[in-house]
PDB file of C-alpha atoms in Angstrom:
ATOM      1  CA  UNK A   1      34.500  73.471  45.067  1.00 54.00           C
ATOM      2  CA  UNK A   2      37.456  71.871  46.328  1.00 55.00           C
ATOM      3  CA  UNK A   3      37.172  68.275  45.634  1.00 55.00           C
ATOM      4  CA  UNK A   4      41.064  67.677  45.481  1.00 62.00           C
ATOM      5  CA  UNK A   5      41.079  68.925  49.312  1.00 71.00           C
ATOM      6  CA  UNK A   6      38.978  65.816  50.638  1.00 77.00           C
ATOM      7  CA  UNK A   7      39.365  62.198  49.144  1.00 77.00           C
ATOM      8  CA  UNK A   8      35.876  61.315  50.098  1.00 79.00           C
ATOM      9  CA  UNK A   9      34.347  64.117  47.957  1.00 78.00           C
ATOM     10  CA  UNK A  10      36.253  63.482  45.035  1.00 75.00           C
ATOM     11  CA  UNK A  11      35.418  59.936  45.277  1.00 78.00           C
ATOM     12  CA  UNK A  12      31.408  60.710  45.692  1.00 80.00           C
ATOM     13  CA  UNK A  13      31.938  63.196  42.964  1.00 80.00           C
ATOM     14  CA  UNK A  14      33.813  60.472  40.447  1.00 78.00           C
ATOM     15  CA  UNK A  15      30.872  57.787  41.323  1.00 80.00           C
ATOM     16  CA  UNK A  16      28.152  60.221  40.342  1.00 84.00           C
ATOM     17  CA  UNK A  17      30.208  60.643  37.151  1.00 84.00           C
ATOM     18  CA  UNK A  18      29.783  56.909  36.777  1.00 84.00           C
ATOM     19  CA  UNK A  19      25.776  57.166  37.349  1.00 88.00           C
ATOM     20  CA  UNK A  20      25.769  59.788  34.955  1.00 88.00           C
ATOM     21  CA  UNK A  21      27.189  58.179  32.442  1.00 87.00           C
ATOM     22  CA  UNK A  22      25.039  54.964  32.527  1.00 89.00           C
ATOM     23  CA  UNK A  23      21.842  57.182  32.847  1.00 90.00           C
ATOM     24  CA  UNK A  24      22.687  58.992  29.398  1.00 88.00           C
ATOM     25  CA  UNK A  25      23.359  55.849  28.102  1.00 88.00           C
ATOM     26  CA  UNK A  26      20.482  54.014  28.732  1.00 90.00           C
ATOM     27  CA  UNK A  27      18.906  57.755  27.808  1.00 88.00           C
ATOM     28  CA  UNK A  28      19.990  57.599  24.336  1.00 86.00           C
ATOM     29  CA  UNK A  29      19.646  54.067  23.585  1.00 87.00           C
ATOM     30  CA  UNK A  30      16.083  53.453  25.185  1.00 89.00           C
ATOM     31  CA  UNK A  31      14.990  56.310  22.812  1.00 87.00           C
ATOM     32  CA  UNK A  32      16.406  54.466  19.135  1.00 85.00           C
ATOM     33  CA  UNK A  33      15.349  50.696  20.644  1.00 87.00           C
ATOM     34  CA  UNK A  34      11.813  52.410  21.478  1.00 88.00           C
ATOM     35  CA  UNK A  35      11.586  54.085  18.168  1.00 84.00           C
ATOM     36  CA  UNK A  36      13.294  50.454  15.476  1.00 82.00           C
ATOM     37  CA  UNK A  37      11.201  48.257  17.468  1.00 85.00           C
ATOM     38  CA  UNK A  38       7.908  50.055  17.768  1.00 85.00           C
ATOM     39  CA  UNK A  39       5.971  47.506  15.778  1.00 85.00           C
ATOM     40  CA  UNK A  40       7.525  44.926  17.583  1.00 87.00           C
ATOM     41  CA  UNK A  41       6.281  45.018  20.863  1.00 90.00           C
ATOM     42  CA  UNK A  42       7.779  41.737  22.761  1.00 93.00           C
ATOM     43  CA  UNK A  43      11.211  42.956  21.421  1.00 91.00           C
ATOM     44  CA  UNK A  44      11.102  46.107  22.481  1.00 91.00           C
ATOM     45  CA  UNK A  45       9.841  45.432  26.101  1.00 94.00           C
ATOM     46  CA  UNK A  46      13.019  42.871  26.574  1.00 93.00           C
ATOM     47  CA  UNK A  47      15.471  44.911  24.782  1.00 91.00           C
ATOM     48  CA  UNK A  48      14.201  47.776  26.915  1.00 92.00           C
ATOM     49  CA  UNK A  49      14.092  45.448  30.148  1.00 94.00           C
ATOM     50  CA  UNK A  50      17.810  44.438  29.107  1.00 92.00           C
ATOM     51  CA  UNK A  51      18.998  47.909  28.626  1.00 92.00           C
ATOM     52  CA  UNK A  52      17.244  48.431  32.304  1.00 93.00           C
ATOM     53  CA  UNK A  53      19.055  46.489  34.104  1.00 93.00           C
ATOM     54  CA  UNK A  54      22.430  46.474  32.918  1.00 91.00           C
ATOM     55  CA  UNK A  55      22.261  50.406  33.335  1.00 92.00           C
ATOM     56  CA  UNK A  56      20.973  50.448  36.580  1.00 93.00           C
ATOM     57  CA  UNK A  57      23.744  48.379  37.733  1.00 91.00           C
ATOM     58  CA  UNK A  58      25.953  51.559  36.283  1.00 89.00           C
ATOM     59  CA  UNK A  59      23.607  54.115  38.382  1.00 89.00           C
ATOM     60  CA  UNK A  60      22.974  52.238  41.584  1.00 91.00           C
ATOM     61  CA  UNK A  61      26.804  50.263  41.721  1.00 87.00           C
ATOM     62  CA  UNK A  62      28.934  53.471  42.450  1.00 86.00           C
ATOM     63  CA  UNK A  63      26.497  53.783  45.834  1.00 86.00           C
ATOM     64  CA  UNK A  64      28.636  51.254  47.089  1.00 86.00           C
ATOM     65  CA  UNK A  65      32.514  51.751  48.331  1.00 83.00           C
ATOM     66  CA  UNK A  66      33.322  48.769  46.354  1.00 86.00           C
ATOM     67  CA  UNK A  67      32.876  50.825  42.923  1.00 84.00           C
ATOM     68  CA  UNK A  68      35.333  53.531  42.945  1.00 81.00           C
ATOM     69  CA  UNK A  69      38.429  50.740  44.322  1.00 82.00           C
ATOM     70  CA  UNK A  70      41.070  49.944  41.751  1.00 86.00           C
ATOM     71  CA  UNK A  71      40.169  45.658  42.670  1.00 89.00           C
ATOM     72  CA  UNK A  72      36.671  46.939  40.846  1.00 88.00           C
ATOM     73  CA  UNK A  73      38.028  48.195  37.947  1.00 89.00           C
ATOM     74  CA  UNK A  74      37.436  44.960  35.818  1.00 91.00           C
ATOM     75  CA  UNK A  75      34.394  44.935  37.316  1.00 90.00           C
ATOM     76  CA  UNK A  76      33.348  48.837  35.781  1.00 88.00           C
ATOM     77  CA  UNK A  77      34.765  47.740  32.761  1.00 88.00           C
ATOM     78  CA  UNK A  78      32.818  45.026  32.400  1.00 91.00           C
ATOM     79  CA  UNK A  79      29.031  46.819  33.566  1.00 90.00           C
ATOM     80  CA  UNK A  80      29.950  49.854  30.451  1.00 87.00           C
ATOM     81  CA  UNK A  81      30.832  47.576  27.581  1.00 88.00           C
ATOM     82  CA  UNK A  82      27.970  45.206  28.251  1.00 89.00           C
ATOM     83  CA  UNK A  83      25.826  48.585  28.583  1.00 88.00           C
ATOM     84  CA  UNK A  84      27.422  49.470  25.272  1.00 86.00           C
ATOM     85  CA  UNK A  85      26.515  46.373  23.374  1.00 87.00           C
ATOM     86  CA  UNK A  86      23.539  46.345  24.824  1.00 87.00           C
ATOM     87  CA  UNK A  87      22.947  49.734  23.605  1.00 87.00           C
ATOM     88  CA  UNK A  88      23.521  48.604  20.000  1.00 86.00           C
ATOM     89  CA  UNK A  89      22.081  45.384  20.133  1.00 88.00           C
ATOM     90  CA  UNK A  90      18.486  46.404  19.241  1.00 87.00           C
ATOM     91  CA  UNK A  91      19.476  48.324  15.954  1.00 83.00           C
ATOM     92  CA  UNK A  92      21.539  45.698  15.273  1.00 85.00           C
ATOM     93  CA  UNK A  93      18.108  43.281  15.633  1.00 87.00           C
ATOM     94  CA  UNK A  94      16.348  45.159  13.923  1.00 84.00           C
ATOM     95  CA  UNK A  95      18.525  45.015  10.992  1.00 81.00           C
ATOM     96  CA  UNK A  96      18.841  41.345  10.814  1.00 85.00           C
ATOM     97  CA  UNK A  97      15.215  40.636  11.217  1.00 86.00           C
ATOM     98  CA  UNK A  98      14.068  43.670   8.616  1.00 79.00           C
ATOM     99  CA  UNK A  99      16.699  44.210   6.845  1.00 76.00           C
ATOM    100  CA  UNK A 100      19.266  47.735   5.530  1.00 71.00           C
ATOM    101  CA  UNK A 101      16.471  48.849   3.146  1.00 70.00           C
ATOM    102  CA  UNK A 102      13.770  49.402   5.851  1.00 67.00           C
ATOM    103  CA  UNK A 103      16.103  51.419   7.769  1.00 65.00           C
ATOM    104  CA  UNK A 104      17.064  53.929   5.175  1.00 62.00           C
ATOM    105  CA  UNK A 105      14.137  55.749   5.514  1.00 61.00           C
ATOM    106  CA  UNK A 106      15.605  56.322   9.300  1.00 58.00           C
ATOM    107  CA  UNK A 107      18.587  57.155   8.047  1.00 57.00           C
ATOM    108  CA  UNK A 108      17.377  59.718   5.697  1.00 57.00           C
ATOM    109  CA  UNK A 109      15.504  61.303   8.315  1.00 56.00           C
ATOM    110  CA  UNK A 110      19.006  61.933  10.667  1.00 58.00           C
ATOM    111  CA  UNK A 111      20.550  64.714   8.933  1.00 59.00           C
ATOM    112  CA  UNK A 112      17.570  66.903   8.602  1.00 57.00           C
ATOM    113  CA  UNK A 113      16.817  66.060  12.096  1.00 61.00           C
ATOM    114  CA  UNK A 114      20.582  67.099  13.272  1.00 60.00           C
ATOM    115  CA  UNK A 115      19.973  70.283  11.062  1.00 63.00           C
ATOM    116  CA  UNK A 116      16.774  71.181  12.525  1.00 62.00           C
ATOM    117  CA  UNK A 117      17.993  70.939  15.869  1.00 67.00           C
ATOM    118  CA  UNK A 118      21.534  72.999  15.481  1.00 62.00           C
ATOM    119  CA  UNK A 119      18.749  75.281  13.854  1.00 63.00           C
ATOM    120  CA  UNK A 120      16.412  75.861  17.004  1.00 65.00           C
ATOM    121  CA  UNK A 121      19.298  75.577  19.409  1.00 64.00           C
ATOM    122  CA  UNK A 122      20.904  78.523  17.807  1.00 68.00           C
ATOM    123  CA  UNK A 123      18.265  80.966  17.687  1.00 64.00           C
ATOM    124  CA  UNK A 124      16.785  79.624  21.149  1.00 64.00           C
ATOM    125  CA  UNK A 125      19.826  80.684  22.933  1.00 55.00           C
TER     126      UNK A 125
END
C-alpha cells in the first residue's frame, strides 16, 4: 500500500490506529476490572460502564475529520490519559477497599500464567 501517495488514506489509516488503540485498551483493562471486582458487582458494572465510554470516545472520535487535526491534539491527549487512568482505576479500588494482602494471591498467579502462555504459544506456532 501506498499510504504516503494520498493524504486522505494516510489520515483514515492513522485514525484507525487511534480506534485500535482505545479498543485494546479497554480490551485489557475490562478483562483485570471484570476479574478484582467479581464479587463486587455494582463496582464492576460502573467501572466497566466508565471504561465504556471513555473508550468509545477513542474508537468512534477518529470517524470524525475533527480527530486527526493538529487544533485536536489536546483534545486526543486528553480522551487516552483519562482512558489510561481509567484503566487503572479499578485495581487501584480494589486495593483500597480490600487491601495488598488479598491481591497477592493475583499476583502469584501472573508469572505462571505469563509462563504458561510463552509455553503454548511456542509449541502452537
Amino acid at each position: 500500500m501506498h499510504l504516503g501517495v494520498s493524504p486522505t488514506v494516510f489520515i483514515f489509516f492513522g485514525c484507525l490506529d487511534y480506534s485500535g488503540i482505545s479498543a485494546s485498551i479497554f480490551g485489557g483493562s475490562a478483562t483485570s476490572a471484570y476479574y478484582f471486582l467479581y464479587c463486587d458487582p455494582n463496582a464492576r458494572i460502573g467501572w466497566i460502564s466508565a471504561l465504556v465510554v471513555v473508550n468509545l470516545v477513542g474508537i468512534i472520535g477518529p470517524i470524525f475529520k475533527f480527530w486527526s487535526g493538529a487544533s485536536f491534539r489536546a483534545g486526543r491527549a486528553i480522551v487516552y490519559l483519562s482512558s489510561g487512568a481509567c484503566s487503572c482505576a479499578p485495581i487501584m479500588y480494589y486495593l483500597a477497599i480490600h487491601g495488598v494482602k488479598n491481591c497477592l494471591a493475583f499476583t502469584q498467579v501472573l508469572p505462571f500464567q505469563e509462563s504458561c502462555s510463552c509455553f503454548f504459544y511456542i509449541h502452537l506456532v
